[in-house]
Each structure stands twice: as C-alpha cells, then as structure tokens.
Amino acid sequence: MIFVIEDDRGWESYYRRILKDKELRFYRDGIAAIAGMDEQIPDLVILDVLLTGPTGFAVLNEMRSYPELMNVPVAIVSSVNLKDEIAGKYGVVATLDKGEMTPADLLELVGRYA
C-alpha cells in the first residue's frame, strides 16, 4: 500500500495514471494521512512538502514520533529542490523534483518499496 499525500488534484491524477497497477491511498492533508496510518501502515509514503495546512515536514516529524512509523520509507516529491537539505534525513529514501521527474523515475522508486 502506497500513501500519497498531495493536495493538488492534477498531481493526484498523474499518480493514478502512472501507478495504476499499485494499491494507492490518497490524502489531501497530513492530518488525515497520519490518522489513516492508524488503520494501515503503508509500504511507502509519497509526500509533497508544500501542502495546505501542516507542511510535509510537519507530517514527516509527526510520523517519526510514532515507533511503528519510524521505518516507513518516505519519498519527498516536490516542486522545491530539497535534495541537499534532506537527503538521508528523517528516513527520506528519495527526493524527486516535480519539474524533472519522469514516469520512469516514479516507477523505479515505487518498485523498490511497494
């Protein structure tokens, strides 16, 4: 199961189209996503950092405060280039730039974890 935390409907459609063979659960805000993790722990979280409401960083910090979510792989997919700032921190397994990411990049990432 892949949790996608993304508040842009256009990107949601993109993920649905590219990852059509994967089990996806979408959340438009981090609060709902964290609540969803009470029901099921995801194999991978795809997280935008520029969310309406709590930022992706707040979501990531909240996730890491729960022992059962400490090791869930998180991929940051954002229009903000964050590779140098967070590479390897907080359990972030990848950072992808929305402006440069290809469908192949996304499929490779997902293939490693889900």
PDB file of C-alpha atoms in Angstrom:
ATOM      1  CA  MET A   1       0.000   0.000   0.000  1.00  0.00           C
ATOM      2  CA  ILE A   2       1.303   3.421  -1.012  1.00  0.00           C
ATOM      3  CA  PHE A   3       0.055   6.535   0.744  1.00  0.00           C
ATOM      4  CA  VAL A   4       0.220   9.636  -1.439  1.00  0.00           C
ATOM      5  CA  ILE A   5      -0.048  12.894   0.488  1.00  0.00           C
ATOM      6  CA  GLU A   6      -0.726  15.504  -2.164  1.00  0.00           C
ATOM      7  CA  ASP A   7      -3.210  18.387  -2.236  1.00  0.00           C
ATOM      8  CA  ASP A   8      -3.011  19.122  -5.976  1.00  0.00           C
ATOM      9  CA  ARG A   9      -5.667  17.246  -7.973  1.00  0.00           C
ATOM     10  CA  GLY A  10      -3.551  17.392 -11.124  1.00  0.00           C
ATOM     11  CA  TRP A  11      -0.730  15.530  -9.407  1.00  0.00           C
ATOM     12  CA  GLU A  12      -3.191  13.078  -7.922  1.00  0.00           C
ATOM     13  CA  SER A  13      -4.358  12.276 -11.456  1.00  0.00           C
ATOM     14  CA  TYR A  14      -0.747  11.874 -12.556  1.00  0.00           C
ATOM     15  CA  TYR A  15      -0.037   9.371  -9.776  1.00  0.00           C
ATOM     16  CA  ARG A  16      -3.230   7.456 -10.543  1.00  0.00           C
ATOM     17  CA  ARG A  17      -2.300   7.204 -14.211  1.00  0.00           C
ATOM     18  CA  ILE A  18       1.358   6.212 -13.739  1.00  0.00           C
ATOM     19  CA  LEU A  19       0.819   3.918 -10.745  1.00  0.00           C
ATOM     20  CA  LYS A  20      -2.420   2.371 -11.980  1.00  0.00           C
ATOM     21  CA  ASP A  21      -1.270  -1.159 -11.070  1.00  0.00           C
ATOM     22  CA  LYS A  22      -0.426  -0.238  -7.474  1.00  0.00           C
ATOM     23  CA  GLU A  23      -2.624  -0.043  -4.405  1.00  0.00           C
ATOM     24  CA  LEU A  24      -2.833   3.673  -3.604  1.00  0.00           C
ATOM     25  CA  ARG A  25      -4.481   5.680  -0.875  1.00  0.00           C
ATOM     26  CA  PHE A  26      -4.647   9.452  -1.361  1.00  0.00           C
ATOM     27  CA  TYR A  27      -4.716  12.145   1.286  1.00  0.00           C
ATOM     28  CA  ARG A  28      -5.006  15.868   0.686  1.00  0.00           C
ATOM     29  CA  ASP A  29      -3.611  16.760   4.108  1.00  0.00           C
ATOM     30  CA  GLY A  30      -1.168  15.283   6.538  1.00  0.00           C
ATOM     31  CA  ILE A  31      -3.547  15.090   9.482  1.00  0.00           C
ATOM     32  CA  ALA A  32      -5.830  12.702   7.616  1.00  0.00           C
ATOM     33  CA  ALA A  33      -2.823  10.703   6.414  1.00  0.00           C
ATOM     34  CA  ILE A  34      -1.466  10.213   9.933  1.00  0.00           C
ATOM     35  CA  ALA A  35      -4.950   9.108  11.048  1.00  0.00           C
ATOM     36  CA  GLY A  36      -5.015   6.666   8.115  1.00  0.00           C
ATOM     37  CA  MET A  37      -1.752   5.173   9.324  1.00  0.00           C
ATOM     38  CA  ASP A  38      -3.581   4.091  12.478  1.00  0.00           C
ATOM     39  CA  GLU A  39      -5.598   1.729  10.259  1.00  0.00           C
ATOM     40  CA  GLN A  40      -2.797   0.550   7.983  1.00  0.00           C
ATOM     41  CA  ILE A  41       0.930   1.130   7.904  1.00  0.00           C
ATOM     42  CA  PRO A  42       1.965   1.951   4.340  1.00  0.00           C
ATOM     43  CA  ASP A  43       4.829   0.319   2.457  1.00  0.00           C
ATOM     44  CA  LEU A  44       5.801   3.730   1.096  1.00  0.00           C
ATOM     45  CA  VAL A  45       4.698   7.334   1.576  1.00  0.00           C
ATOM     46  CA  ILE A  46       4.946   9.790  -1.308  1.00  0.00           C
ATOM     47  CA  LEU A  47       4.878  13.199   0.333  1.00  0.00           C
ATOM     48  CA  ASP A  48       4.605  16.705  -1.059  1.00  0.00           C
ATOM     49  CA  VAL A  49       6.111  19.316   1.256  1.00  0.00           C
ATOM     50  CA  LEU A  50       4.031  22.300   0.126  1.00  0.00           C
ATOM     51  CA  LEU A  51       0.688  21.175   1.494  1.00  0.00           C
ATOM     52  CA  THR A  52      -2.286  23.227   2.573  1.00  0.00           C
ATOM     53  CA  GLY A  53      -2.273  23.067   6.359  1.00  0.00           C
ATOM     54  CA  PRO A  54       0.637  21.350   8.073  1.00  0.00           C
ATOM     55  CA  THR A  55       3.624  21.150   5.737  1.00  0.00           C
ATOM     56  CA  GLY A  56       5.120  17.901   4.579  1.00  0.00           C
ATOM     57  CA  PHE A  57       7.940  18.447   7.072  1.00  0.00           C
ATOM     58  CA  ALA A  58       5.409  18.614   9.914  1.00  0.00           C
ATOM     59  CA  VAL A  59       3.845  15.383   8.650  1.00  0.00           C
ATOM     60  CA  LEU A  60       7.246  13.737   8.488  1.00  0.00           C
ATOM     61  CA  ASN A  61       8.139  14.862  12.015  1.00  0.00           C
ATOM     62  CA  GLU A  62       4.789  13.579  13.299  1.00  0.00           C
ATOM     63  CA  MET A  63       5.295  10.225  11.579  1.00  0.00           C
ATOM     64  CA  ARG A  64       8.727   9.829  13.129  1.00  0.00           C
ATOM     65  CA  SER A  65       7.311  10.423  16.603  1.00  0.00           C
ATOM     66  CA  TYR A  66       5.492   7.048  16.456  1.00  0.00           C
ATOM     67  CA  PRO A  67       7.655   3.937  16.890  1.00  0.00           C
ATOM     68  CA  GLU A  68       5.522   1.933  14.452  1.00  0.00           C
ATOM     69  CA  LEU A  69       6.066   4.550  11.721  1.00  0.00           C
ATOM     70  CA  MET A  70       9.777   5.185  12.302  1.00  0.00           C
ATOM     71  CA  ASN A  71      10.915   2.900   9.497  1.00  0.00           C
ATOM     72  CA  VAL A  72       8.253   3.628   6.884  1.00  0.00           C
ATOM     73  CA  PRO A  73      10.085   4.812   3.765  1.00  0.00           C
ATOM     74  CA  VAL A  74       9.140   8.327   2.687  1.00  0.00           C
ATOM     75  CA  ALA A  75       9.810   9.842  -0.727  1.00  0.00           C
ATOM     76  CA  ILE A  76       9.567  13.607  -0.994  1.00  0.00           C
ATOM     77  CA  VAL A  77       8.135  14.727  -4.333  1.00  0.00           C
ATOM     78  CA  SER A  78       8.047  18.486  -4.542  1.00  0.00           C
ATOM     79  CA  SER A  79       8.459  21.478  -6.804  1.00  0.00           C
ATOM     80  CA  VAL A  80      11.059  22.679  -4.297  1.00  0.00           C
ATOM     81  CA  ASN A  81      14.530  21.167  -4.785  1.00  0.00           C
ATOM     82  CA  LEU A  82      15.373  19.645  -1.420  1.00  0.00           C
ATOM     83  CA  LYS A  83      17.961  17.029  -2.324  1.00  0.00           C
ATOM     84  CA  ASP A  84      20.827  18.587  -0.399  1.00  0.00           C
ATOM     85  CA  GLU A  85      18.769  19.631   2.611  1.00  0.00           C
ATOM     86  CA  ILE A  86      17.103  16.331   3.463  1.00  0.00           C
ATOM     87  CA  ALA A  87      18.858  13.549   1.605  1.00  0.00           C
ATOM     88  CA  GLY A  88      19.027  10.652   4.023  1.00  0.00           C
ATOM     89  CA  LYS A  89      17.427  12.545   6.921  1.00  0.00           C
ATOM     90  CA  TYR A  90      14.220  11.530   8.686  1.00  0.00           C
ATOM     91  CA  GLY A  91      14.032   8.258   6.803  1.00  0.00           C
ATOM     92  CA  VAL A  92      13.634  10.019   3.466  1.00  0.00           C
ATOM     93  CA  VAL A  93      14.610   7.454   0.858  1.00  0.00           C
ATOM     94  CA  ALA A  94      14.341   9.735  -2.170  1.00  0.00           C
ATOM     95  CA  THR A  95      13.671  13.301  -3.222  1.00  0.00           C
ATOM     96  CA  LEU A  96      12.165  13.886  -6.634  1.00  0.00           C
ATOM     97  CA  ASP A  97      11.656  17.261  -8.279  1.00  0.00           C
ATOM     98  CA  LYS A  98       8.189  17.554  -9.823  1.00  0.00           C
ATOM     99  CA  GLY A  99       9.609  19.585 -12.686  1.00  0.00           C
ATOM    100  CA  GLU A 100      12.187  16.951 -13.602  1.00  0.00           C
ATOM    101  CA  MET A 101      10.578  13.673 -12.534  1.00  0.00           C
ATOM    102  CA  THR A 102       9.669  11.248 -15.307  1.00  0.00           C
ATOM    103  CA  PRO A 103       7.181   8.384 -15.116  1.00  0.00           C
ATOM    104  CA  ALA A 104      10.185   6.024 -15.193  1.00  0.00           C
ATOM    105  CA  ASP A 105      11.681   7.766 -12.127  1.00  0.00           C
ATOM    106  CA  LEU A 106       8.433   7.327 -10.233  1.00  0.00           C
ATOM    107  CA  LEU A 107       8.040   3.694 -11.255  1.00  0.00           C
ATOM    108  CA  GLU A 108      11.622   2.905 -10.259  1.00  0.00           C
ATOM    109  CA  LEU A 109      11.110   4.471  -6.845  1.00  0.00           C
ATOM    110  CA  VAL A 110       7.851   2.649  -6.206  1.00  0.00           C
ATOM    111  CA  GLY A 111       9.315  -0.606  -7.478  1.00  0.00           C
ATOM    112  CA  ARG A 112      11.920  -0.537  -4.712  1.00  0.00           C
ATOM    113  CA  TYR A 113       9.379  -0.322  -1.878  1.00  0.00           C
ATOM    114  CA  ALA A 114       5.903  -1.405  -2.917  1.00  0.00           C
TER     115      ALA A 114
END
